[in-house]
PDB file of C-alpha atoms in Angstrom:
ATOM      1  CA  MET Q  11     -11.462  -2.763   0.690  1.00 39.00           C
ATOM      2  CA  GLU Q  12      -9.476  -0.362   2.888  1.00 40.00           C
ATOM      3  CA  ALA Q  13      -9.132  -2.760   5.825  1.00 40.00           C
ATOM      4  CA  GLU Q  14      -7.969  -5.486   3.427  1.00 55.00           C
ATOM      5  CA  CYS Q  15      -5.006  -3.490   2.177  1.00 64.00           C
ATOM      6  CA  LEU Q  16      -1.732  -5.163   3.055  1.00 55.00           C
ATOM      7  CA  GLY Q  17      -0.034  -1.814   3.547  1.00 62.00           C
ATOM      8  CA  ILE Q  18      -2.620  -0.748   6.110  1.00 61.00           C
ATOM      9  CA  ARG Q  19      -2.322  -4.010   8.057  1.00 62.00           C
ATOM     10  CA  LYS Q  20       1.472  -3.658   8.005  1.00 65.00           C
ATOM     11  CA  LYS Q  21       1.288  -0.035   9.164  1.00 65.00           C
ATOM     12  CA  VAL Q  22      -1.141  -0.893  11.996  1.00 65.00           C
ATOM     13  CA  LEU Q  23       1.295  -3.504  13.299  1.00 65.00           C
ATOM     14  CA  GLU Q  24       4.104  -0.941  13.139  1.00 67.00           C
ATOM     15  CA  LEU Q  25       2.078   1.711  15.002  1.00 63.00           C
ATOM     16  CA  VAL Q  26       0.593  -0.403  17.806  1.00 61.00           C
ATOM     17  CA  PRO Q  27       3.793  -0.732  19.907  1.00 62.00           C
ATOM     18  CA  TYR Q  28       4.281   3.052  19.880  1.00 56.00           C
ATOM     19  CA  ILE Q  29       0.698   3.745  20.886  1.00 53.00           C
ATOM     20  CA  GLU Q  30       0.769   1.052  23.585  1.00 50.00           C
ATOM     21  CA  ASP Q  31       3.777   2.668  25.272  1.00 50.00           C
ATOM     22  CA  ASP Q  32       1.508   5.484  26.459  1.00 51.00           C
ATOM     23  CA  GLN Q  33      -1.294   3.288  27.832  1.00 50.00           C
ATOM     24  CA  HIS Q  34      -2.007   0.590  30.405  1.00 55.00           C
ATOM     25  CA  SER Q  35      -2.823  -2.988  29.480  1.00 55.00           C
ATOM     26  CA  GLY Q  36      -6.401  -4.191  29.251  1.00 53.00           C
ATOM     27  CA  PHE Q  37      -8.789  -5.465  26.612  1.00 50.00           C
ATOM     28  CA  SER Q  38     -10.623  -2.189  25.995  1.00 51.00           C
ATOM     29  CA  ILE Q  39      -7.328  -0.324  25.815  1.00 55.00           C
ATOM     30  CA  LYS Q  40      -6.054  -2.832  23.227  1.00 59.00           C
ATOM     31  CA  ILE Q  41      -9.157  -2.283  21.060  1.00 57.00           C
ATOM     32  CA  ASN Q  42      -8.728   1.490  21.288  1.00 64.00           C
ATOM     33  CA  THR Q  43      -5.050   1.121  20.432  1.00 62.00           C
ATOM     34  CA  TYR Q  44      -5.773  -0.906  17.289  1.00 62.00           C
ATOM     35  CA  GLU Q  45      -8.580   1.469  16.266  1.00 65.00           C
ATOM     36  CA  LYS Q  46      -6.237   4.443  16.633  1.00 64.00           C
ATOM     37  CA  ALA Q  47      -3.495   2.673  14.674  1.00 59.00           C
ATOM     38  CA  LEU Q  48      -5.980   1.727  11.918  1.00 59.00           C
ATOM     39  CA  LYS Q  49      -7.158   5.330  11.625  1.00 61.00           C
ATOM     40  CA  MET Q  50      -3.575   6.580  11.400  1.00 60.00           C
ATOM     41  CA  ALA Q  51      -2.660   3.935   8.810  1.00 60.00           C
ATOM     42  CA  LYS Q  52      -5.692   4.727   6.635  1.00 59.00           C
ATOM     43  CA  GLU Q  53      -4.675   8.379   6.593  1.00 61.00           C
ATOM     44  CA  GLU Q  54      -1.266   7.408   5.209  1.00 67.00           C
ATOM     45  CA  THR Q  55      -2.241   4.784   2.616  1.00 72.00           C
ATOM     46  CA  ASP Q  56      -4.300   5.237  -0.543  1.00 78.00           C
ATOM     47  CA  CYS Q  57      -6.088   1.975  -1.426  1.00 80.00           C
ATOM     48  CA  LYS Q  58      -7.910   1.550  -4.713  1.00 85.00           C
ATOM     49  CA  SER Q  59      -9.784  -1.289  -6.419  1.00 85.00           C
ATOM     50  CA  TRP Q  60      -9.616  -1.447 -10.212  1.00 88.00           C
ATOM     51  CA  ASP Q  61     -11.825  -2.867 -12.915  1.00 85.00           C
ATOM     52  CA  SER Q  62      -8.833  -4.114 -14.890  1.00 88.00           C
ATOM     53  CA  SER Q  63      -7.976  -7.406 -16.525  1.00 91.00           C
ATOM     54  CA  LEU Q  64      -4.401  -7.041 -15.209  1.00 93.00           C
ATOM     55  CA  MET Q  65      -4.805  -5.857 -11.611  1.00 93.00           C
ATOM     56  CA  ASN Q  66      -7.335  -6.025  -8.786  1.00 91.00           C
ATOM     57  CA  SER Q  67      -6.061  -3.282  -6.494  1.00 90.00           C
ATOM     58  CA  THR Q  68      -3.273  -0.917  -5.563  1.00 91.00           C
ATOM     59  CA  GLU Q  69      -2.044   0.614  -2.333  1.00 88.00           C
ATOM     60  CA  TYR Q  70       0.224   3.626  -2.215  1.00 90.00           C
ATOM     61  CA  ASN Q  71       1.986   5.213   0.735  1.00 87.00           C
ATOM     62  CA  PRO Q  72       3.496   8.584  -0.223  1.00 88.00           C
ATOM     63  CA  LYS Q  73       5.588   8.774   2.967  1.00 84.00           C
ATOM     64  CA  THR Q  74       7.436   5.549   2.237  1.00 87.00           C
ATOM     65  CA  GLN Q  75       7.029   5.824  -1.555  1.00 90.00           C
ATOM     66  CA  GLU Q  76       5.839   2.234  -1.738  1.00 90.00           C
ATOM     67  CA  LEU Q  77       3.260   0.925  -4.196  1.00 91.00           C
ATOM     68  CA  ILE Q  78       1.698  -2.513  -3.746  1.00 91.00           C
ATOM     69  CA  ILE Q  79      -0.152  -4.002  -6.701  1.00 92.00           C
ATOM     70  CA  GLU Q  80      -2.376  -7.050  -6.427  1.00 91.00           C
ATOM     71  CA  PHE Q  81      -2.665  -8.639  -9.854  1.00 93.00           C
ATOM     72  CA  SER Q  82      -5.669 -10.509 -11.225  1.00 92.00           C
ATOM     73  CA  ASN Q  83      -3.992 -13.855 -10.540  1.00 93.00           C
ATOM     74  CA  GLY Q  84      -3.697 -12.961  -6.829  1.00 89.00           C
ATOM     75  CA  THR Q  85       0.035 -12.246  -6.704  1.00 92.00           C
ATOM     76  CA  LYS Q  86       1.195  -9.061  -4.999  1.00 90.00           C
ATOM     77  CA  TYR Q  87       4.278  -7.006  -5.697  1.00 91.00           C
ATOM     78  CA  LEU Q  88       5.845  -4.160  -3.757  1.00 90.00           C
ATOM     79  CA  TYR Q  89       7.436  -1.368  -5.805  1.00 93.00           C
ATOM     80  CA  GLU Q  90       9.916   0.687  -3.786  1.00 91.00           C
ATOM     81  CA  GLY Q  91      10.950   4.255  -4.496  1.00 92.00           C
ATOM     82  CA  PHE Q  92       7.692   4.932  -6.334  1.00 93.00           C
ATOM     83  CA  ALA Q  93       7.518   8.701  -6.798  1.00 92.00           C
ATOM     84  CA  ASP Q  94       4.337  10.567  -5.944  1.00 92.00           C
ATOM     85  CA  SER Q  95       4.351  12.173  -9.398  1.00 95.00           C
ATOM     86  CA  LEU Q  96       4.392   8.730 -11.067  1.00 94.00           C
ATOM     87  CA  TYR Q  97       1.518   7.589  -8.849  1.00 93.00           C
ATOM     88  CA  LYS Q  98      -0.510  10.640  -9.922  1.00 94.00           C
ATOM     89  CA  GLU Q  99       0.210   9.775 -13.574  1.00 95.00           C
ATOM     90  CA  PHE Q 100      -0.936   6.221 -12.882  1.00 94.00           C
ATOM     91  CA  LEU Q 101      -4.193   7.457 -11.342  1.00 92.00           C
ATOM     92  CA  ALA Q 102      -4.835   9.715 -14.341  1.00 94.00           C
ATOM     93  CA  ALA Q 103      -4.134   6.985 -16.906  1.00 93.00           C
ATOM     94  CA  GLU Q 104      -7.144   5.754 -18.849  1.00 91.00           C
ATOM     95  CA  SER Q 105      -5.815   2.186 -18.806  1.00 92.00           C
ATOM     96  CA  LYS Q 106      -4.059   1.174 -15.591  1.00 92.00           C
ATOM     97  CA  GLY Q 107      -2.805  -2.032 -17.213  1.00 92.00           C
ATOM     98  CA  GLN Q 108      -1.256  -0.254 -20.194  1.00 93.00           C
ATOM     99  CA  PHE Q 109       0.343   2.311 -17.890  1.00 94.00           C
ATOM    100  CA  PHE Q 110       1.783  -0.485 -15.760  1.00 94.00           C
ATOM    101  CA  VAL Q 111       3.228  -2.291 -18.775  1.00 93.00           C
ATOM    102  CA  SER Q 112       4.695   0.829 -20.401  1.00 92.00           C
ATOM    103  CA  LYS Q 113       5.906   2.814 -17.362  1.00 90.00           C
ATOM    104  CA  ILE Q 114       6.282   0.548 -14.338  1.00 91.00           C
ATOM    105  CA  ARG Q 115       7.019  -3.110 -15.063  1.00 89.00           C
ATOM    106  CA  LYS Q 116      10.220  -2.839 -17.087  1.00 79.00           C
ATOM    107  CA  GLU Q 117      11.726   0.023 -15.058  1.00 84.00           C
ATOM    108  CA  TYR Q 118      11.155  -1.502 -11.630  1.00 83.00           C
ATOM    109  CA  LEU Q 119      11.988  -5.110 -12.497  1.00 76.00           C
ATOM    110  CA  SER Q 120      15.230  -4.154 -14.256  1.00 72.00           C
ATOM    111  CA  ASN Q 121      16.356  -2.043 -11.271  1.00 75.00           C
ATOM    112  CA  GLU Q 122      15.326  -4.703  -8.737  1.00 80.00           C
ATOM    113  CA  LYS Q 123      12.931  -2.258  -7.041  1.00 85.00           C
ATOM    114  CA  ALA Q 124      10.091  -4.783  -7.223  1.00 86.00           C
ATOM    115  CA  LYS Q 125       9.585  -7.553  -4.674  1.00 87.00           C
ATOM    116  CA  ARG Q 126       7.008 -10.322  -4.718  1.00 88.00           C
ATOM    117  CA  LEU Q 127       5.059 -10.466  -1.478  1.00 85.00           C
TER     118      LEU Q 127
END
């Protein structure tokens, strides 16, 4: 699941140019560069799969305060400005779907902090 996270793939693509600046070109160097970027991205992003009728998975990056939710129908939304404390509440919630409906959906859609990916 971790390698499938959109946030991790995005972060890897952001990191690769910075890592490449310090190295020479070559196939083995490119592989090492992507492996290093993947490791760094995994350290920054928390990916979870859920057994929920509403959502399949979530990804959270505390540095950027971005939450990505993949819903059961396959659509993905990015929630910006998602506080670490709210993410911890979400993780502790017995029902992720009920928490989403009561604490996330209305607040983020009304403030235009949610974007469909």
